[in-house]
Amino acid sequence: MACRMLHICRVVNNSIKNVQSINNETGDELWKGVTSVSNAGRRRGRGRGVAKKRDLNKGQIIGMGKIPIQFPGLNTPVFRGKELVQQQKLSVDPERKQKLIEFRQSQTRPMRVKLSPLERGWTSSKMGGRKIGPPDPIEEDTFEGFETWVLENKMITCMTGNLGRKNRVSSFVVIGNGNGLAGFAISKAPVAKASLKTAKNRAGQRLMYIPRYKEHTVLHDFFTQFGSTKIFVKKMHEGYGLVCHRVIKACCEAIGIKDIYAKVEGAKNVKHTVKAFFIGLLQQKSYQQLAEEKRLHVVEFKAENGNYPVVLASPAQVRKPNEVPSNEPLDFTQYVMGNRVVLKKKKLPPFFTKLPSYKKRLVKLERTRNSDETRIQLLAKYGKLHSFLTEKYPEAQLLCKRKPREDETVE
Amino acid sequence: MLSYRINNFLRHTYACTISNCRSFASTSVETGLEERNPAPYFFNRNVQSYLKRLTTVDYAKIFRTRKDGHRLKAPEYKFLTDEELQEATEAAKRRAHKYLQMPPVVKKRVDPSVLLCEDPALKGHDTAKYVFTDITYDLNDKERPIVVREPEGTLRHATWQERDRIIQIYFPKPAREIEKPKMFEAEYLKDLLDRNEYIFILDRACVQFEPDDPDYQAVTREVYEHINREKHFDILRSTRHFGPMVFHLAWTRNIDNLLCEMIETGRIEHAAILIRLVHLIYPSMKSVIEKCNVRDNVEFIMHYAHLEEKSIVEKLLQSYKELQQVHQIVQEDIKQEQEQEHSIQNLNSETEKVNINQ
């Protein structure tokens, strides 16, 4: 590298004229000579191993050179108490040079920030699924309690007449406060950081309120479609969790939906999925609306509550039984799904159940089929894995492999 | 095969004696609290109706979310007409009565002490006891013949504990364990009681034990007494265990706390029923002999408190009466004010009308 530097600075020629030019070049110019690669060269793949600019004076402190001298006003205070401090030579540290070299070598590469698995997002390297904090406050409106989920962050290119291939970063994010308010936006910028920031702030301007059932799930099952992306959403009981595509899961977390089952059919395009899901959520009908449409009571039956009927909504006027035509679909799920019936495929047994080896395995396992329960029961009863015979016959206990002691192995 | 033959033989010979031994609901009423049989009192029609009325039916509590180990399901929704809704509600109410069915209160069972036969010749035939069980499908578990041949050669009826174990092995009942669960042991039970898990303890006791089991009666007794001490009656209200608890308190003549709680919460009618219940069980009480001629509930309770020397109850009743009077006065005041406002409004509207006419 030094050779290259000299070459660039034309020191090799060793003429007086050229030597003068060293003094005229600034540090930046010198660095440029080392670190830059021509456009032609970059296109051929050079400039990968090129050195990066770094601070050559790292670790040095003003006033502390090879010979440490005490300069009052520079590296020591002028007065110590009431006494005036004099300029003074201090004892030389013989290891100074060694320490300086070690310090400079130890911090050559910038430290890579390691994220915990919870913060990492969907994959290790891409931004998708990662959270990037609330949008920037607008004057007095701070987005308290909001969080942003990156759904898509990718390089997009286009060809322009002027610049040729032009690269930009497209970011698609969803933000929400986990309490019914959520919004999503897309943004493009030359740099990822800027694009994420604009997307986040833009999403903050497009918030919508999503009604939820008891603040944990959707109001009812629904079907929704955007383009060829179709989503079947099912309302679920408390504690079920989010069983759906990761993009829908991020949206649910932003909105504050905790229990849902969703099946995406057709194209699994991120933007289409999010749009379809939000359209479906916004098109949900309230129970009052459903009751008025059907002119019947909407009644909830929960198995854990002994199927006690709970009236969720009643219309102003209820139809009499003879007013309900016999061919009218009265199934609630069918009605809210827009007369669509979800195909429930029968789950076939796995292929290996037909193999003879599987039968053998079952026979072998039959002996130990209740061992887990027995183990727990014995531990609860005796505190140890042994039977009722052990009191009489001490040898009737479980043989466990004894670890060899350290002193035994030494011998 | 051999055991089957022996069983068959024994069933015919001893069935009568066994059934005689195990009739727990004998009608003879002995003197003394321990000896007295609560069953005829508990199953008395009047007592049952009193206990049901005291339990009260709160559907929100009866159909509460039960943590019984079942997987939750997504709720179902239906479009119903008025008639269908009515029908569904009626069906739920019928189910509620099933949920409120009270576990019976009966006398403790006694182990049969009769020896069936003694065969000195069989002494030392084996080191273990032989248990012979009739495992015929259709038999009642109370009457199922189970006998034990001891190593000494005697043949006897199995004790109740042995019977429970054997029957659970041949005809397992769901969630019942062969051995008594550790939670019914004193130290663990105390912990549960401190956490107010009364319903859990009582439900599990119902599953684990028979109602005439001394263990069942000891556990329930401890729970009821704890509730009485801590005055946590409201936890059991609208559950199937409230009736037996009230019956236990009435049986042990320990109703003061319950009576006070009822008066404090304004359940005067319930308090009167409770006193009538005690009167049914103990007809020789002072307050029964000196009849109360007033039909008013408050006066009836006062009569009881006065004769049985319950000064706390009297005080509480007095304060209740005062509170009622204050309520009445306030109600009247509100009524008067409303009437005044009404008349003022009428006046105003009339004057307006006059203005318009002018």
Coordinates of N, CA and C in Angstrom, one line a residue, chain A residues 45-213:
Chain A
G45 N -15.2 -5.0 -11.5 CA -15.2 -5.8 -10.2 C -14.0 -5.4 -9.4
R46 N -13.2 -4.4 -9.7 CA -12.1 -4.0 -8.8 C -12.7 -3.3 -7.6
G47 N -11.9 -2.7 -6.8 CA -12.4 -1.9 -5.7 C -13.2 -2.6 -4.7
R48 N -13.0 -3.9 -4.6 CA -13.6 -4.7 -3.5 C -12.7 -4.7 -2.3
G49 N -11.4 -4.9 -2.6 CA -10.5 -5.0 -1.5 C -9.8 -3.7 -1.2
V50 N -10.3 -2.6 -1.7 CA -9.7 -1.3 -1.5 C -9.8 -0.9 -0.1
A51 N -8.7 -0.3 0.4 CA -8.7 0.1 1.8 C -9.7 1.2 2.1
K52 N -10.1 1.3 3.3 CA -11.1 2.4 3.7 C -10.3 3.4 4.4
K53 N -10.9 4.6 4.4 CA -10.2 5.8 5.1 C -10.3 5.5 6.6
R54 N -9.2 5.8 7.2 CA -9.3 5.6 8.7 C -8.4 6.7 9.4
D55 N -8.6 6.8 10.6 CA -7.9 7.9 11.4 C -6.5 7.4 11.8
L56 N -5.5 8.0 11.2 CA -4.2 7.5 11.5 C -3.6 8.0 12.9
N57 N -4.3 9.0 13.4 CA -3.9 9.6 14.7 C -4.7 9.0 15.9
K58 N -5.3 7.9 15.6 CA -6.1 7.3 16.7 C -5.3 6.9 17.9
G59 N -5.8 7.2 19.0 CA -5.1 6.8 20.2 C -4.1 7.9 20.7
Q60 N -3.8 8.9 19.9 CA -2.9 9.9 20.3 C -3.6 11.0 21.1
I61 N -2.9 11.5 22.1 CA -3.5 12.6 22.9 C -2.6 13.8 22.8
I62 N -3.3 15.0 22.7 CA -2.5 16.2 22.5 C -1.6 16.4 23.7
G63 N -0.4 16.7 23.4 CA 0.6 16.9 24.5 C 1.3 15.7 25.0
M64 N 0.8 14.5 24.5 CA 1.4 13.3 25.0 C 2.1 12.7 23.8
G65 N 3.4 12.9 23.7 CA 4.1 12.4 22.5 C 5.1 11.3 23.0
K66 N 6.1 11.1 22.2 CA 7.2 10.1 22.6 C 7.8 10.5 23.9
I67 N 8.1 11.8 24.0 CA 8.6 12.3 25.3 C 7.4 13.0 26.0
P68 N 6.9 12.4 27.1 CA 5.8 13.0 27.7 C 6.2 14.3 28.5
I69 N 5.6 15.4 28.2 CA 5.9 16.6 28.8 C 4.6 17.3 29.4
Q70 N 4.8 17.8 30.5 CA 3.6 18.4 31.2 C 3.5 19.9 30.7
F71 N 2.5 20.2 29.9 CA 2.3 21.6 29.4 C 1.1 22.2 30.2
P72 N 1.4 23.2 31.1 CA 0.2 23.7 31.8 C -0.7 24.5 30.8
G73 N -1.9 24.2 30.9 CA -2.9 24.9 30.0 C -3.2 24.0 28.8
L74 N -2.4 23.0 28.5 CA -2.6 22.1 27.4 C -3.1 20.8 27.9
N75 N -2.3 20.1 28.6 CA -2.7 18.8 29.2 C -2.7 18.8 30.7
T76 N -2.4 19.9 31.3 CA -2.6 20.0 32.8 C -3.2 21.3 33.1
P77 N -3.9 21.5 34.2 CA -4.4 22.8 34.6 C -3.2 23.7 34.9
V78 N -3.5 25.0 34.8 CA -2.4 26.0 35.0 C -2.1 26.1 36.5
F79 N -3.2 26.1 37.3 CA -3.0 26.2 38.8 C -3.3 24.9 39.4
R80 N -2.5 24.5 40.3 CA -2.9 23.3 41.1 C -3.0 23.9 42.6
G81 N -4.2 24.1 43.1 CA -4.3 24.8 44.3 C -4.0 26.2 44.1
K82 N -3.0 26.8 44.8 CA -2.6 28.2 44.5 C -1.3 28.2 43.8
E83 N -0.7 27.1 43.6 CA 0.6 27.1 42.9 C 0.5 27.1 41.4
L84 N 1.4 27.8 40.8 CA 1.5 27.8 39.3 C 2.3 26.6 38.8
V85 N 1.7 25.8 37.9 CA 2.3 24.6 37.5 C 3.4 24.9 36.4
Q86 N 4.5 24.3 36.5 CA 5.6 24.6 35.6 C 5.6 23.5 34.5
Q87 N 6.2 23.9 33.4 CA 6.4 22.9 32.3 C 7.5 21.9 32.8
Q88 N 7.2 20.7 32.5 CA 8.1 19.7 33.1 C 8.1 18.4 32.3
K89 N 9.2 17.7 32.3 CA 9.4 16.5 31.6 C 8.9 15.3 32.6
L90 N 8.2 14.4 32.0 CA 7.8 13.3 32.8 C 8.6 12.0 32.4
S91 N 8.4 11.0 33.2 CA 9.2 9.8 32.9 C 8.6 9.1 31.7
V92 N 9.5 8.5 30.8 CA 9.1 8.0 29.5 C 8.6 6.6 29.8
D93 N 7.4 6.3 29.1 CA 6.8 5.0 29.1 C 7.4 4.2 28.0
P94 N 8.1 3.1 28.3 CA 8.8 2.4 27.2 C 7.8 1.6 26.4
E95 N 6.6 1.3 26.9 CA 5.7 0.4 26.2 C 4.7 1.2 25.4
R96 N 4.8 2.5 25.3 CA 3.8 3.4 24.7 C 3.6 3.0 23.3
K97 N 4.7 2.9 22.5 CA 4.5 2.6 21.1 C 3.8 1.3 20.9
Q98 N 4.2 0.3 21.7 CA 3.5 -1.0 21.6 C 2.0 -1.0 21.8
K99 N 1.7 -0.2 22.9 CA 0.3 0.0 23.3 C -0.5 0.6 22.2
L100 N 0.1 1.7 21.6 CA -0.6 2.4 20.5 C -0.9 1.5 19.3
I101 N 0.1 0.7 19.0 CA -0.1 -0.2 17.8 C -1.2 -1.2 18.1
E102 N -1.1 -1.7 19.3 CA -2.2 -2.7 19.7 C -3.6 -2.1 19.7
F103 N -3.7 -0.9 20.2 CA -5.0 -0.2 20.2 C -5.5 0.1 18.8
R104 N -4.5 0.5 17.9 CA -5.0 0.8 16.6 C -5.4 -0.5 15.8
Q105 N -4.7 -1.6 16.1 CA -5.1 -2.8 15.4 C -6.4 -3.4 15.9
S106 N -6.6 -3.1 17.2 CA -7.8 -3.8 17.8 C -9.1 -3.3 17.3
Q107 N -9.1 -2.1 16.8 CA -10.4 -1.5 16.4 C -10.4 -1.1 14.9
T108 N -10.0 -2.0 14.1 CA -9.9 -1.7 12.7 C -11.3 -1.8 12.0
R109 N -12.0 -2.9 12.4 CA -13.3 -3.2 11.8 C -14.5 -2.6 12.6
P110 N -15.5 -2.1 12.0 CA -16.6 -1.6 12.8 C -17.4 -2.8 13.4
M111 N -17.8 -2.7 14.6 CA -18.5 -3.9 15.3 C -19.8 -4.1 14.6
R112 N -20.2 -5.4 14.4 CA -21.5 -5.7 13.8 C -22.5 -5.8 15.0
V113 N -23.6 -5.1 14.8 CA -24.6 -5.1 15.9 C -25.3 -6.4 15.8
K114 N -25.3 -7.1 17.0 CA -26.0 -8.4 17.0 C -27.4 -8.2 17.6
L115 N -28.4 -8.7 16.8 CA -29.8 -8.5 17.3 C -30.2 -9.8 18.0
S116 N -31.1 -9.6 19.0 CA -31.6 -10.8 19.7 C -32.7 -11.4 18.8
P117 N -32.9 -12.7 19.0 CA -33.9 -13.4 18.1 C -35.3 -12.7 18.1
L118 N -35.6 -12.0 19.2 CA -36.9 -11.4 19.2 C -37.0 -10.1 18.3
E119 N -35.8 -9.5 18.2 CA -35.8 -8.2 17.4 C -35.4 -8.5 16.0
R120 N -35.0 -9.7 15.6 CA -34.4 -10.0 14.4 C -35.3 -9.9 13.2
G121 N -36.6 -10.1 13.4 CA -37.5 -10.2 12.2 C -37.6 -11.6 11.7
W122 N -38.1 -11.7 10.4 CA -38.4 -13.0 9.9 C -37.1 -13.8 9.6
T123 N -36.1 -13.1 9.0 CA -34.8 -13.7 8.7 C -33.7 -13.0 9.3
S124 N -32.5 -13.6 9.2 CA -31.4 -13.0 9.9 C -30.9 -11.7 9.2
S125 N -31.0 -11.6 7.9 CA -30.3 -10.5 7.3 C -31.3 -9.4 6.8
K126 N -32.5 -9.8 6.3 CA -33.4 -8.8 5.7 C -34.1 -8.0 6.8
M127 N -34.7 -6.9 6.4 CA -35.5 -6.1 7.3 C -36.9 -6.6 7.6
G128 N -37.4 -7.5 6.8 CA -38.8 -7.9 6.9 C -39.1 -8.4 8.3
G129 N -40.2 -7.9 8.9 CA -40.6 -8.4 10.2 C -40.0 -7.6 11.4
R130 N -39.0 -6.8 11.1 CA -38.3 -6.1 12.1 C -39.1 -4.9 12.6
K131 N -39.0 -4.5 13.8 CA -39.7 -3.3 14.3 C -38.8 -2.1 14.3
I132 N -39.3 -0.9 13.9 CA -38.4 0.2 13.9 C -39.0 1.4 14.6
G133 N -39.8 1.2 15.6 CA -40.2 2.3 16.5 C -41.3 3.2 15.9
P134 N -41.9 4.1 16.7 CA -43.0 4.9 16.3 C -42.6 5.9 15.3
P135 N -43.6 6.5 14.5 CA -43.3 7.6 13.6 C -42.8 8.8 14.3
D136 N -42.2 9.7 13.5 CA -41.7 11.0 14.2 C -42.9 11.8 14.6
P137 N -42.8 12.5 15.7 CA -43.9 13.4 16.1 C -44.1 14.6 15.2
I138 N -45.3 15.0 15.0 CA -45.7 16.1 14.2 C -46.1 17.2 15.1
E139 N -45.3 18.2 15.3 CA -45.5 19.3 16.3 C -45.9 18.7 17.7
E140 N -47.2 18.8 18.0 CA -47.6 18.3 19.4 C -48.1 16.9 19.4
D141 N -48.3 16.3 18.2 CA -48.9 15.0 18.1 C -47.8 14.0 18.1
T142 N -47.6 13.4 19.3 CA -46.6 12.3 19.4 C -47.3 11.0 19.2
F143 N -46.7 10.1 18.6 CA -47.3 8.8 18.3 C -46.9 7.9 19.5
E144 N -47.6 8.1 20.6 CA -47.3 7.3 21.8 C -47.9 6.0 21.7
G145 N -47.2 5.0 22.0 CA -47.7 3.6 22.0 C -47.7 3.0 20.7
F146 N -47.3 3.7 19.6 CA -47.3 3.1 18.3 C -46.0 2.4 18.0
E147 N -46.0 1.5 17.1 CA -44.9 0.7 16.7 C -45.0 0.4 15.2
T148 N -43.8 0.3 14.6 CA -43.8 0.1 13.1 C -43.3 -1.3 12.8
W149 N -43.9 -2.1 12.0 CA -43.4 -3.4 11.5 C -43.0 -3.2 10.0
V150 N -41.8 -3.6 9.7 CA -41.4 -3.5 8.3 C -41.9 -4.8 7.6
L151 N -42.7 -4.7 6.6 CA -43.2 -5.9 5.9 C -42.4 -6.2 4.7
E152 N -41.9 -5.2 4.0 CA -41.1 -5.5 2.8 C -40.1 -4.3 2.7
N153 N -38.8 -4.7 2.4 CA -37.8 -3.6 2.2 C -36.9 -4.2 1.2
K154 N -37.0 -3.7 -0.1 CA -36.3 -4.4 -1.1 C -35.7 -3.4 -2.1
M155 N -34.7 -3.8 -2.9 CA -34.1 -3.0 -3.9 C -34.9 -3.1 -5.2
I156 N -35.3 -1.9 -5.7 CA -36.0 -1.9 -7.0 C -35.1 -1.1 -8.0
T157 N -35.2 -1.5 -9.3 CA -34.3 -0.8 -10.3 C -35.2 -0.4 -11.4
C158 N -34.8 0.7 -12.1 CA -35.4 1.0 -13.4 C -34.3 1.6 -14.3
M159 N -34.6 1.6 -15.5 CA -33.6 2.2 -16.5 C -34.0 3.6 -16.9
T160 N -33.1 4.5 -16.8 CA -33.5 5.9 -17.2 C -32.6 6.3 -18.3
G161 N -33.0 7.2 -19.1 CA -32.3 7.7 -20.3 C -31.0 8.4 -19.8
N162 N -31.1 9.1 -18.8 CA -30.0 9.9 -18.3 C -28.9 9.1 -17.5
L163 N -29.4 8.3 -16.5 CA -28.5 7.7 -15.6 C -28.3 6.2 -15.8
G164 N -29.1 5.6 -16.7 CA -29.0 4.2 -16.9 C -29.7 3.5 -15.8
R165 N -29.1 2.4 -15.3 CA -29.8 1.6 -14.2 C -29.9 2.5 -12.9
K166 N -31.0 2.7 -12.5 CA -31.2 3.5 -11.3 C -31.7 2.6 -10.1
N167 N -31.0 2.5 -9.0 CA -31.5 1.7 -7.9 C -32.2 2.5 -6.9
R168 N -33.2 2.0 -6.4 CA -33.9 2.6 -5.2 C -34.4 1.5 -4.2
V169 N -34.7 2.0 -3.1 CA -35.2 1.0 -2.1 C -36.7 1.2 -1.8
S170 N -37.5 0.2 -1.9 CA -38.9 0.3 -1.6 C -39.2 -0.3 -0.3
S171 N -39.9 0.5 0.6 CA -40.2 -0.1 1.9 C -41.8 -0.1 2.1
F172 N -42.2 -1.1 2.6 CA -43.7 -1.3 2.9 C -43.8 -1.6 4.4
V173 N -44.5 -0.7 5.1 CA -44.6 -0.9 6.5 C -46.0 -0.8 7.0
V174 N -46.3 -1.4 8.2 CA -47.6 -1.2 8.8 C -47.3 -0.7 10.2
I175 N -48.1 0.3 10.6 CA -47.9 0.8 12.0 C -49.2 0.7 12.8
G176 N -49.1 0.6 14.1 CA -50.4 0.5 14.9 C -50.0 0.6 16.3
N177 N -51.1 0.9 17.1 CA -50.9 1.1 18.6 C -51.3 -0.2 19.3
G178 N -51.7 -1.2 18.6 CA -52.1 -2.5 19.3 C -53.4 -2.3 20.0
N179 N -54.2 -1.3 19.7 CA -55.5 -1.0 20.3 C -56.5 -0.5 19.3
G180 N -56.4 -1.1 18.1 CA -57.5 -0.8 17.1 C -57.1 0.2 16.1
L181 N -56.0 1.0 16.3 CA -55.6 2.0 15.3 C -54.4 1.4 14.5
A182 N -54.5 1.4 13.2 CA -53.4 0.9 12.4 C -53.4 1.6 11.0
G183 N -52.3 1.5 10.3 CA -52.2 2.1 9.0 C -51.0 1.5 8.3
F184 N -51.0 1.5 7.0 CA -49.9 1.0 6.2 C -49.5 2.0 5.1
A185 N -48.3 1.9 4.6 CA -47.8 2.8 3.6 C -46.6 2.2 2.9
I186 N -46.4 2.7 1.7 CA -45.2 2.3 0.9 C -44.4 3.6 0.5
S187 N -43.1 3.4 0.5 CA -42.3 4.6 0.1 C -41.0 4.1 -0.6
K188 N -40.5 5.0 -1.5 CA -39.3 4.6 -2.2 C -38.3 5.7 -2.0
A189 N -37.0 5.4 -1.9 CA -36.0 6.4 -1.7 C -34.6 5.7 -2.1
P190 N -33.6 6.5 -2.5 CA -32.4 5.9 -2.9 C -31.7 5.1 -1.8
V191 N -31.9 5.5 -0.5 CA -31.3 4.8 0.6 C -32.4 4.1 1.5
A192 N -32.0 3.0 2.0 CA -33.0 2.2 2.8 C -33.5 3.0 4.0
K193 N -32.6 3.7 4.7 CA -32.9 4.4 5.9 C -34.0 5.5 5.6
A194 N -33.8 6.3 4.5 CA -34.7 7.3 4.2 C -36.0 6.8 3.8
S195 N -36.0 5.7 3.1 CA -37.3 5.1 2.6 C -38.1 4.6 3.7
L196 N -37.4 3.9 4.7 CA -38.1 3.4 5.8 C -38.7 4.5 6.6
K197 N -38.0 5.6 6.8 CA -38.5 6.7 7.6 C -39.7 7.4 6.9
T198 N -39.6 7.6 5.6 CA -40.8 8.2 5.0 C -42.0 7.3 5.0
A199 N -41.7 6.0 4.8 CA -42.9 5.0 4.8 C -43.5 5.0 6.2
K200 N -42.7 5.0 7.2 CA -43.2 5.0 8.6 C -44.0 6.3 8.9
N201 N -43.5 7.4 8.5 CA -44.2 8.7 8.7 C -45.5 8.8 7.9
R202 N -45.4 8.2 6.7 CA -46.6 8.3 5.8 C -47.7 7.4 6.4
A203 N -47.3 6.2 6.9 CA -48.3 5.3 7.5 C -49.0 6.0 8.7
G204 N -48.2 6.8 9.4 CA -48.7 7.5 10.5 C -49.9 8.5 10.1
Q205 N -49.9 8.9 8.9 CA -50.9 9.8 8.4 C -52.1 9.1 7.9
R206 N -52.0 7.8 7.8 CA -53.1 7.0 7.2 C -53.7 6.0 8.2
L207 N -54.0 6.4 9.3 CA -54.5 5.5 10.4 C -55.9 5.3 10.2
M208 N -56.4 4.0 10.5 CA -57.8 3.7 10.4 C -58.1 2.9 11.7
Y209 N -59.4 3.0 12.1 CA -59.8 2.3 13.3 C -60.5 1.0 12.9
I210 N -60.0 -0.1 13.5 CA -60.6 -1.4 13.2 C -61.3 -1.9 14.4
P211 N -62.6 -2.1 14.3 CA -63.4 -2.6 15.4 C -63.0 -4.1 15.7
R212 N -62.9 -4.4 17.0 CA -62.5 -5.8 17.4 C -63.6 -6.4 18.4
Y213 N -63.6 -7.7 18.5 CA -64.6 -8.3 19.4 C -63.8 -8.5 20.7

